[in-house]
């Protein structure tokens, strides 16, 4: 039965392969998005931009909160 099901599913192989690739891309994107080193680099850039006068204090605090939430979410429960 295994060989028969594989032969019958052969036309769906490109779809299954594409779905696998998409899952891998999403997994890697999430890993990078929540990576503490990435978030810390973004925080450093944020501080530098604020100190250079490129944003208001409200903008800085809002973005900082987002980054800190990401950092907390990435560290798990």
PDB file of N, CA and C in Angstrom:
ATOM      1  N   UNK A   1       0.822  -1.193   0.000  1.00  0.00           N
ATOM      2  CA  UNK A   1       0.000   0.000   0.000  1.00  0.00           C
ATOM      3  C   UNK A   1       0.866   1.256   0.000  1.00  0.00           C
ATOM      4  N   UNK A   2       2.029   1.230   0.638  1.00  0.00           N
ATOM      5  CA  UNK A   2       2.900   2.390   0.698  1.00  0.00           C
ATOM      6  C   UNK A   2       3.371   2.828  -0.680  1.00  0.00           C
ATOM      7  N   UNK A   3       3.764   1.884  -1.510  1.00  0.00           N
ATOM      8  CA  UNK A   3       4.226   2.209  -2.852  1.00  0.00           C
ATOM      9  C   UNK A   3       3.087   2.776  -3.691  1.00  0.00           C
ATOM     10  N   UNK A   4       1.921   2.185  -3.567  1.00  0.00           N
ATOM     11  CA  UNK A   4       0.769   2.655  -4.325  1.00  0.00           C
ATOM     12  C   UNK A   4       0.391   4.081  -3.914  1.00  0.00           C
ATOM     13  N   UNK A   5       0.390   4.351  -2.636  1.00  0.00           N
ATOM     14  CA  UNK A   5       0.035   5.704  -2.194  1.00  0.00           C
ATOM     15  C   UNK A   5       1.087   6.711  -2.641  1.00  0.00           C
ATOM     16  N   UNK A   6       2.342   6.312  -2.650  1.00  0.00           N
ATOM     17  CA  UNK A   6       3.399   7.215  -3.128  1.00  0.00           C
ATOM     18  C   UNK A   6       3.229   7.523  -4.612  1.00  0.00           C
ATOM     19  N   UNK A   7       2.883   6.519  -5.401  1.00  0.00           N
ATOM     20  CA  UNK A   7       2.670   6.716  -6.834  1.00  0.00           C
ATOM     21  C   UNK A   7       1.464   7.620  -7.062  1.00  0.00           C
ATOM     22  N   UNK A   8       0.410   7.420  -6.297  1.00  0.00           N
ATOM     23  CA  UNK A   8      -0.785   8.247  -6.450  1.00  0.00           C
ATOM     24  C   UNK A   8      -0.540   9.687  -5.984  1.00  0.00           C
ATOM     25  N   UNK A   9       0.332   9.873  -5.016  1.00  0.00           N
ATOM     26  CA  UNK A   9       0.610  11.209  -4.483  1.00  0.00           C
ATOM     27  C   UNK A   9       1.712  11.928  -5.269  1.00  0.00           C
ATOM     28  N   UNK A  10       2.331  11.253  -6.219  1.00  0.00           N
ATOM     29  CA  UNK A  10       3.430  11.845  -6.982  1.00  0.00           C
ATOM     30  C   UNK A  10       3.060  13.172  -7.642  1.00  0.00           C
ATOM     31  N   UNK A  11       1.876  13.316  -8.222  1.00  0.00           N
ATOM     32  CA  UNK A  11       1.542  14.614  -8.821  1.00  0.00           C
ATOM     33  C   UNK A  11       1.491  15.756  -7.799  1.00  0.00           C
ATOM     34  N   UNK A  12       1.285  15.448  -6.533  1.00  0.00           N
ATOM     35  CA  UNK A  12       1.220  16.476  -5.498  1.00  0.00           C
ATOM     36  C   UNK A  12       2.598  16.803  -4.925  1.00  0.00           C
ATOM     37  N   UNK A  13       3.641  16.133  -5.386  1.00  0.00           N
ATOM     38  CA  UNK A  13       4.979  16.332  -4.839  1.00  0.00           C
ATOM     39  C   UNK A  13       5.445  17.789  -4.914  1.00  0.00           C
ATOM     40  N   UNK A  14       5.234  18.496  -6.019  1.00  0.00           N
ATOM     41  CA  UNK A  14       5.664  19.902  -6.043  1.00  0.00           C
ATOM     42  C   UNK A  14       4.949  20.760  -5.000  1.00  0.00           C
ATOM     43  N   UNK A  15       3.691  20.482  -4.765  1.00  0.00           N
ATOM     44  CA  UNK A  15       2.935  21.241  -3.762  1.00  0.00           C
ATOM     45  C   UNK A  15       3.457  20.926  -2.364  1.00  0.00           C
ATOM     46  N   UNK A  16       3.694  19.643  -2.102  1.00  0.00           N
ATOM     47  CA  UNK A  16       4.232  19.255  -0.792  1.00  0.00           C
ATOM     48  C   UNK A  16       5.612  19.851  -0.595  1.00  0.00           C
ATOM     49  N   UNK A  17       6.419  19.860  -1.636  1.00  0.00           N
ATOM     50  CA  UNK A  17       7.760  20.439  -1.534  1.00  0.00           C
ATOM     51  C   UNK A  17       7.710  21.938  -1.301  1.00  0.00           C
ATOM     52  N   UNK A  18       6.815  22.612  -1.989  1.00  0.00           N
ATOM     53  CA  UNK A  18       6.664  24.056  -1.815  1.00  0.00           C
ATOM     54  C   UNK A  18       6.181  24.368  -0.401  1.00  0.00           C
ATOM     55  N   UNK A  19       5.249  23.592   0.101  1.00  0.00           N
ATOM     56  CA  UNK A  19       4.749  23.801   1.464  1.00  0.00           C
ATOM     57  C   UNK A  19       5.869  23.610   2.470  1.00  0.00           C
ATOM     58  N   UNK A  20       6.710  22.614   2.278  1.00  0.00           N
ATOM     59  CA  UNK A  20       7.834  22.375   3.189  1.00  0.00           C
ATOM     60  C   UNK A  20       8.790  23.564   3.167  1.00  0.00           C
ATOM     61  N   UNK A  21       9.102  24.052   1.974  1.00  0.00           N
ATOM     62  CA  UNK A  21      10.011  25.194   1.855  1.00  0.00           C
ATOM     63  C   UNK A  21       9.417  26.416   2.554  1.00  0.00           C
ATOM     64  N   UNK A  22       8.145  26.660   2.362  1.00  0.00           N
ATOM     65  CA  UNK A  22       7.497  27.799   3.015  1.00  0.00           C
ATOM     66  C   UNK A  22       7.538  27.671   4.531  1.00  0.00           C
ATOM     67  N   UNK A  23       7.324  26.465   5.048  1.00  0.00           N
ATOM     68  CA  UNK A  23       7.413  26.256   6.500  1.00  0.00           C
ATOM     69  C   UNK A  23       8.823  26.548   7.005  1.00  0.00           C
ATOM     70  N   UNK A  24       9.825  26.134   6.230  1.00  0.00           N
ATOM     71  CA  UNK A  24      11.209  26.383   6.638  1.00  0.00           C
ATOM     72  C   UNK A  24      11.523  27.879   6.640  1.00  0.00           C
ATOM     73  N   UNK A  25      11.032  28.595   5.640  1.00  0.00           N
ATOM     74  CA  UNK A  25      11.265  30.036   5.542  1.00  0.00           C
ATOM     75  C   UNK A  25      10.613  30.760   6.723  1.00  0.00           C
ATOM     76  N   UNK A  26       9.383  30.379   7.042  1.00  0.00           N
ATOM     77  CA  UNK A  26       8.681  31.007   8.165  1.00  0.00           C
ATOM     78  C   UNK A  26       9.400  30.716   9.478  1.00  0.00           C
ATOM     79  N   UNK A  27       9.838  29.493   9.658  1.00  0.00           N
ATOM     80  CA  UNK A  27      10.555  29.120  10.875  1.00  0.00           C
ATOM     81  C   UNK A  27      11.831  29.938  11.033  1.00  0.00           C
ATOM     82  N   UNK A  28      12.586  30.087   9.966  1.00  0.00           N
ATOM     83  CA  UNK A  28      13.831  30.858  10.022  1.00  0.00           C
ATOM     84  C   UNK A  28      13.555  32.340  10.248  1.00  0.00           C
ATOM     85  N   UNK A  29      12.525  32.864   9.609  1.00  0.00           N
ATOM     86  CA  UNK A  29      12.174  34.276   9.802  1.00  0.00           C
ATOM     87  C   UNK A  29      11.783  34.540  11.252  1.00  0.00           C
ATOM     88  N   UNK A  30      11.006  33.641  11.840  1.00  0.00           N
ATOM     89  CA  UNK A  30      10.635  33.802  13.241  1.00  0.00           C
ATOM     90  C   UNK A  30      11.851  33.683  14.153  1.00  0.00           C
ATOM     91  N   UNK A  31      12.757  32.770  13.836  1.00  0.00           N
ATOM     92  CA  UNK A  31      13.963  32.616  14.658  1.00  0.00           C
ATOM     93  C   UNK A  31      14.768  33.908  14.642  1.00  0.00           C
ATOM     94  N   UNK A  32      14.937  34.487  13.471  1.00  0.00           N
ATOM     95  CA  UNK A  32      15.701  35.727  13.367  1.00  0.00           C
ATOM     96  C   UNK A  32      14.969  36.894  14.019  1.00  0.00           C
ATOM     97  N   UNK A  33      13.654  36.942  13.871  1.00  0.00           N
ATOM     98  CA  UNK A  33      12.846  38.036  14.422  1.00  0.00           C
ATOM     99  C   UNK A  33      12.947  38.075  15.942  1.00  0.00           C
ATOM    100  N   UNK A  34      12.942  36.913  16.591  1.00  0.00           N
ATOM    101  CA  UNK A  34      12.970  36.842  18.045  1.00  0.00           C
ATOM    102  C   UNK A  34      14.372  36.635  18.613  1.00  0.00           C
ATOM    103  N   UNK A  35      15.386  36.551  17.785  1.00  0.00           N
ATOM    104  CA  UNK A  35      16.753  36.334  18.249  1.00  0.00           C
ATOM    105  C   UNK A  35      17.180  37.496  19.142  1.00  0.00           C
ATOM    106  N   UNK A  36      17.604  37.203  20.375  1.00  0.00           N
ATOM    107  CA  UNK A  36      17.994  38.277  21.293  1.00  0.00           C
ATOM    108  C   UNK A  36      19.095  39.184  20.743  1.00  0.00           C
ATOM    109  N   UNK A  37      20.039  38.634  20.028  1.00  0.00           N
ATOM    110  CA  UNK A  37      21.126  39.457  19.471  1.00  0.00           C
ATOM    111  C   UNK A  37      20.579  40.447  18.444  1.00  0.00           C
ATOM    112  N   UNK A  38      19.633  40.008  17.634  1.00  0.00           N
ATOM    113  CA  UNK A  38      19.018  40.885  16.637  1.00  0.00           C
ATOM    114  C   UNK A  38      18.246  42.010  17.320  1.00  0.00           C
ATOM    115  N   UNK A  39      17.473  41.659  18.340  1.00  0.00           N
ATOM    116  CA  UNK A  39      16.683  42.663  19.055  1.00  0.00           C
ATOM    117  C   UNK A  39      17.611  43.659  19.743  1.00  0.00           C
ATOM    118  N   UNK A  40      18.693  43.182  20.338  1.00  0.00           N
ATOM    119  CA  UNK A  40      19.631  44.088  21.014  1.00  0.00           C
ATOM    120  C   UNK A  40      20.297  45.039  20.025  1.00  0.00           C
ATOM    121  N   UNK A  41      20.620  44.540  18.830  1.00  0.00           N
ATOM    122  CA  UNK A  41      21.185  45.426  17.796  1.00  0.00           C
ATOM    123  C   UNK A  41      20.175  46.501  17.406  1.00  0.00           C
ATOM    124  N   UNK A  42      18.916  46.092  17.262  1.00  0.00           N
ATOM    125  CA  UNK A  42      17.879  47.061  16.906  1.00  0.00           C
ATOM    126  C   UNK A  42      17.685  48.086  18.019  1.00  0.00           C
ATOM    127  N   UNK A  43      17.792  47.643  19.268  1.00  0.00           N
ATOM    128  CA  UNK A  43      17.699  48.581  20.387  1.00  0.00           C
ATOM    129  C   UNK A  43      18.847  49.580  20.357  1.00  0.00           C
ATOM    130  N   UNK A  44      20.041  49.105  20.039  1.00  0.00           N
ATOM    131  CA  UNK A  44      21.201  49.998  19.962  1.00  0.00           C
ATOM    132  C   UNK A  44      21.017  51.027  18.849  1.00  0.00           C
ATOM    133  N   UNK A  45      20.510  50.603  17.700  1.00  0.00           N
ATOM    134  CA  UNK A  45      20.236  51.527  16.600  1.00  0.00           C
ATOM    135  C   UNK A  45      19.151  52.533  16.989  1.00  0.00           C
ATOM    136  N   UNK A  46      18.168  52.061  17.727  1.00  0.00           N
ATOM    137  CA  UNK A  46      17.086  52.921  18.177  1.00  0.00           C
ATOM    138  C   UNK A  46      17.612  54.014  19.106  1.00  0.00           C
ATOM    139  N   UNK A  47      18.455  53.630  20.051  1.00  0.00           N
ATOM    140  CA  UNK A  47      19.041  54.603  20.980  1.00  0.00           C
ATOM    141  C   UNK A  47      19.878  55.618  20.210  1.00  0.00           C
ATOM    142  N   UNK A  48      20.667  55.136  19.267  1.00  0.00           N
ATOM    143  CA  UNK A  48      21.501  56.039  18.472  1.00  0.00           C
ATOM    144  C   UNK A  48      20.642  57.021  17.676  1.00  0.00           C
ATOM    145  N   UNK A  49      19.554  56.540  17.103  1.00  0.00           N
ATOM    146  CA  UNK A  49      18.669  57.416  16.333  1.00  0.00           C
ATOM    147  C   UNK A  49      18.010  58.449  17.240  1.00  0.00           C
ATOM    148  N   UNK A  50      17.620  58.036  18.425  1.00  0.00           N
ATOM    149  CA  UNK A  50      17.002  58.969  19.369  1.00  0.00           C
ATOM    150  C   UNK A  50      18.003  60.035  19.809  1.00  0.00           C
ATOM    151  N   UNK A  51      19.211  59.597  20.129  1.00  0.00           N
ATOM    152  CA  UNK A  51      20.240  60.537  20.571  1.00  0.00           C
ATOM    153  C   UNK A  51      20.648  61.495  19.458  1.00  0.00           C
ATOM    154  N   UNK A  52      20.503  61.069  18.212  1.00  0.00           N
ATOM    155  CA  UNK A  52      20.825  61.936  17.074  1.00  0.00           C
ATOM    156  C   UNK A  52      19.665  62.876  16.746  1.00  0.00           C
ATOM    157  N   UNK A  53      18.570  62.767  17.491  1.00  0.00           N
ATOM    158  CA  UNK A  53      17.431  63.636  17.269  1.00  0.00           C
ATOM    159  C   UNK A  53      16.571  63.258  16.083  1.00  0.00           C
ATOM    160  N   UNK A  54      16.654  61.996  15.650  1.00  0.00           N
ATOM    161  CA  UNK A  54      15.900  61.545  14.484  1.00  0.00           C
ATOM    162  C   UNK A  54      14.468  61.137  14.816  1.00  0.00           C
ATOM    163  N   UNK A  55      14.120  61.121  16.121  1.00  0.00           N
ATOM    164  CA  UNK A  55      12.762  60.748  16.517  1.00  0.00           C
ATOM    165  C   UNK A  55      12.412  61.416  17.834  1.00  0.00           C
ATOM    166  N   UNK A  56      11.125  61.504  18.074  1.00  0.00           N
ATOM    167  CA  UNK A  56      10.668  62.101  19.327  1.00  0.00           C
ATOM    168  C   UNK A  56      10.763  61.075  20.452  1.00  0.00           C
ATOM    169  N   UNK A  57      10.599  61.565  21.667  1.00  0.00           N
ATOM    170  CA  UNK A  57      10.640  60.673  22.819  1.00  0.00           C
ATOM    171  C   UNK A  57       9.480  59.676  22.774  1.00  0.00           C
ATOM    172  N   UNK A  58       8.311  60.127  22.342  1.00  0.00           N
ATOM    173  CA  UNK A  58       7.154  59.225  22.239  1.00  0.00           C
ATOM    174  C   UNK A  58       7.402  58.113  21.215  1.00  0.00           C
ATOM    175  N   UNK A  59       7.965  58.471  20.072  1.00  0.00           N
ATOM    176  CA  UNK A  59       8.288  57.466  19.051  1.00  0.00           C
ATOM    177  C   UNK A  59       9.313  56.472  19.591  1.00  0.00           C
ATOM    178  N   UNK A  60      10.314  57.009  20.282  1.00  0.00           N
ATOM    179  CA  UNK A  60      11.354  56.163  20.858  1.00  0.00           C
ATOM    180  C   UNK A  60      10.762  55.166  21.855  1.00  0.00           C
ATOM    181  N   UNK A  61       9.926  55.670  22.753  1.00  0.00           N
ATOM    182  CA  UNK A  61       9.349  54.805  23.782  1.00  0.00           C
ATOM    183  C   UNK A  61       8.429  53.744  23.186  1.00  0.00           C
ATOM    184  N   UNK A  62       7.656  54.108  22.179  1.00  0.00           N
ATOM    185  CA  UNK A  62       6.769  53.138  21.540  1.00  0.00           C
ATOM    186  C   UNK A  62       7.568  52.030  20.871  1.00  0.00           C
ATOM    187  N   UNK A  63       8.587  52.419  20.130  1.00  0.00           N
ATOM    188  CA  UNK A  63       9.425  51.420  19.440  1.00  0.00           C
ATOM    189  C   UNK A  63      10.213  50.582  20.436  1.00  0.00           C
ATOM    190  N   UNK A  64      10.681  51.210  21.499  1.00  0.00           N
ATOM    191  CA  UNK A  64      11.421  50.485  22.533  1.00  0.00           C
ATOM    192  C   UNK A  64      10.523  49.431  23.182  1.00  0.00           C
ATOM    193  N   UNK A  65       9.277  49.808  23.475  1.00  0.00           N
ATOM    194  CA  UNK A  65       8.334  48.846  24.055  1.00  0.00           C
ATOM    195  C   UNK A  65       8.112  47.656  23.132  1.00  0.00           C
ATOM    196  N   UNK A  66       7.982  47.922  21.829  1.00  0.00           N
ATOM    197  CA  UNK A  66       7.806  46.831  20.860  1.00  0.00           C
ATOM    198  C   UNK A  66       9.004  45.879  20.884  1.00  0.00           C
ATOM    199  N   UNK A  67      10.200  46.458  20.909  1.00  0.00           N
ATOM    200  CA  UNK A  67      11.406  45.629  20.894  1.00  0.00           C
ATOM    201  C   UNK A  67      11.544  44.837  22.192  1.00  0.00           C
ATOM    202  N   UNK A  68      11.228  45.440  23.306  1.00  0.00           N
ATOM    203  CA  UNK A  68      11.314  44.735  24.581  1.00  0.00           C
ATOM    204  C   UNK A  68      10.273  43.619  24.663  1.00  0.00           C
ATOM    205  N   UNK A  69       9.090  43.856  24.092  1.00  0.00           N
ATOM    206  CA  UNK A  69       8.080  42.796  24.033  1.00  0.00           C
ATOM    207  C   UNK A  69       8.573  41.630  23.182  1.00  0.00           C
ATOM    208  N   UNK A  70       9.204  41.952  22.062  1.00  0.00           N
ATOM    209  CA  UNK A  70       9.775  40.912  21.192  1.00  0.00           C
ATOM    210  C   UNK A  70      10.847  40.126  21.923  1.00  0.00           C
ATOM    211  N   UNK A  71      11.672  40.831  22.685  1.00  0.00           N
ATOM    212  CA  UNK A  71      12.743  40.180  23.434  1.00  0.00           C
ATOM    213  C   UNK A  71      12.150  39.241  24.475  1.00  0.00           C
ATOM    214  N   UNK A  72      11.113  39.698  25.169  1.00  0.00           N
ATOM    215  CA  UNK A  72      10.454  38.852  26.181  1.00  0.00           C
ATOM    216  C   UNK A  72       9.767  37.651  25.534  1.00  0.00           C
ATOM    217  N   UNK A  73       9.122  37.856  24.391  1.00  0.00           N
ATOM    218  CA  UNK A  73       8.438  36.760  23.709  1.00  0.00           C
ATOM    219  C   UNK A  73       9.433  35.729  23.199  1.00  0.00           C
ATOM    220  N   UNK A  74      10.596  36.171  22.788  1.00  0.00           N
ATOM    221  CA  UNK A  74      11.596  35.252  22.266  1.00  0.00           C
ATOM    222  C   UNK A  74      12.268  34.424  23.335  1.00  0.00           C
ATOM    223  N   UNK A  75      12.245  34.908  24.566  1.00  0.00           N
ATOM    224  CA  UNK A  75      12.912  34.171  25.646  1.00  0.00           C
ATOM    225  C   UNK A  75      12.040  33.058  26.194  1.00  0.00           C
ATOM    226  N   UNK A  76      10.773  33.032  25.784  1.00  0.00           N
ATOM    227  CA  UNK A  76       9.883  31.942  26.185  1.00  0.00           C
ATOM    228  C   UNK A  76       9.278  32.163  27.552  1.00  0.00           C
ATOM    229  N   UNK A  77       8.502  31.160  28.021  1.00  0.00           N
ATOM    230  CA  UNK A  77       7.791  31.294  29.309  1.00  0.00           C
ATOM    231  C   UNK A  77       8.702  31.179  30.489  1.00  0.00           C
TER     232      UNK A  77
END
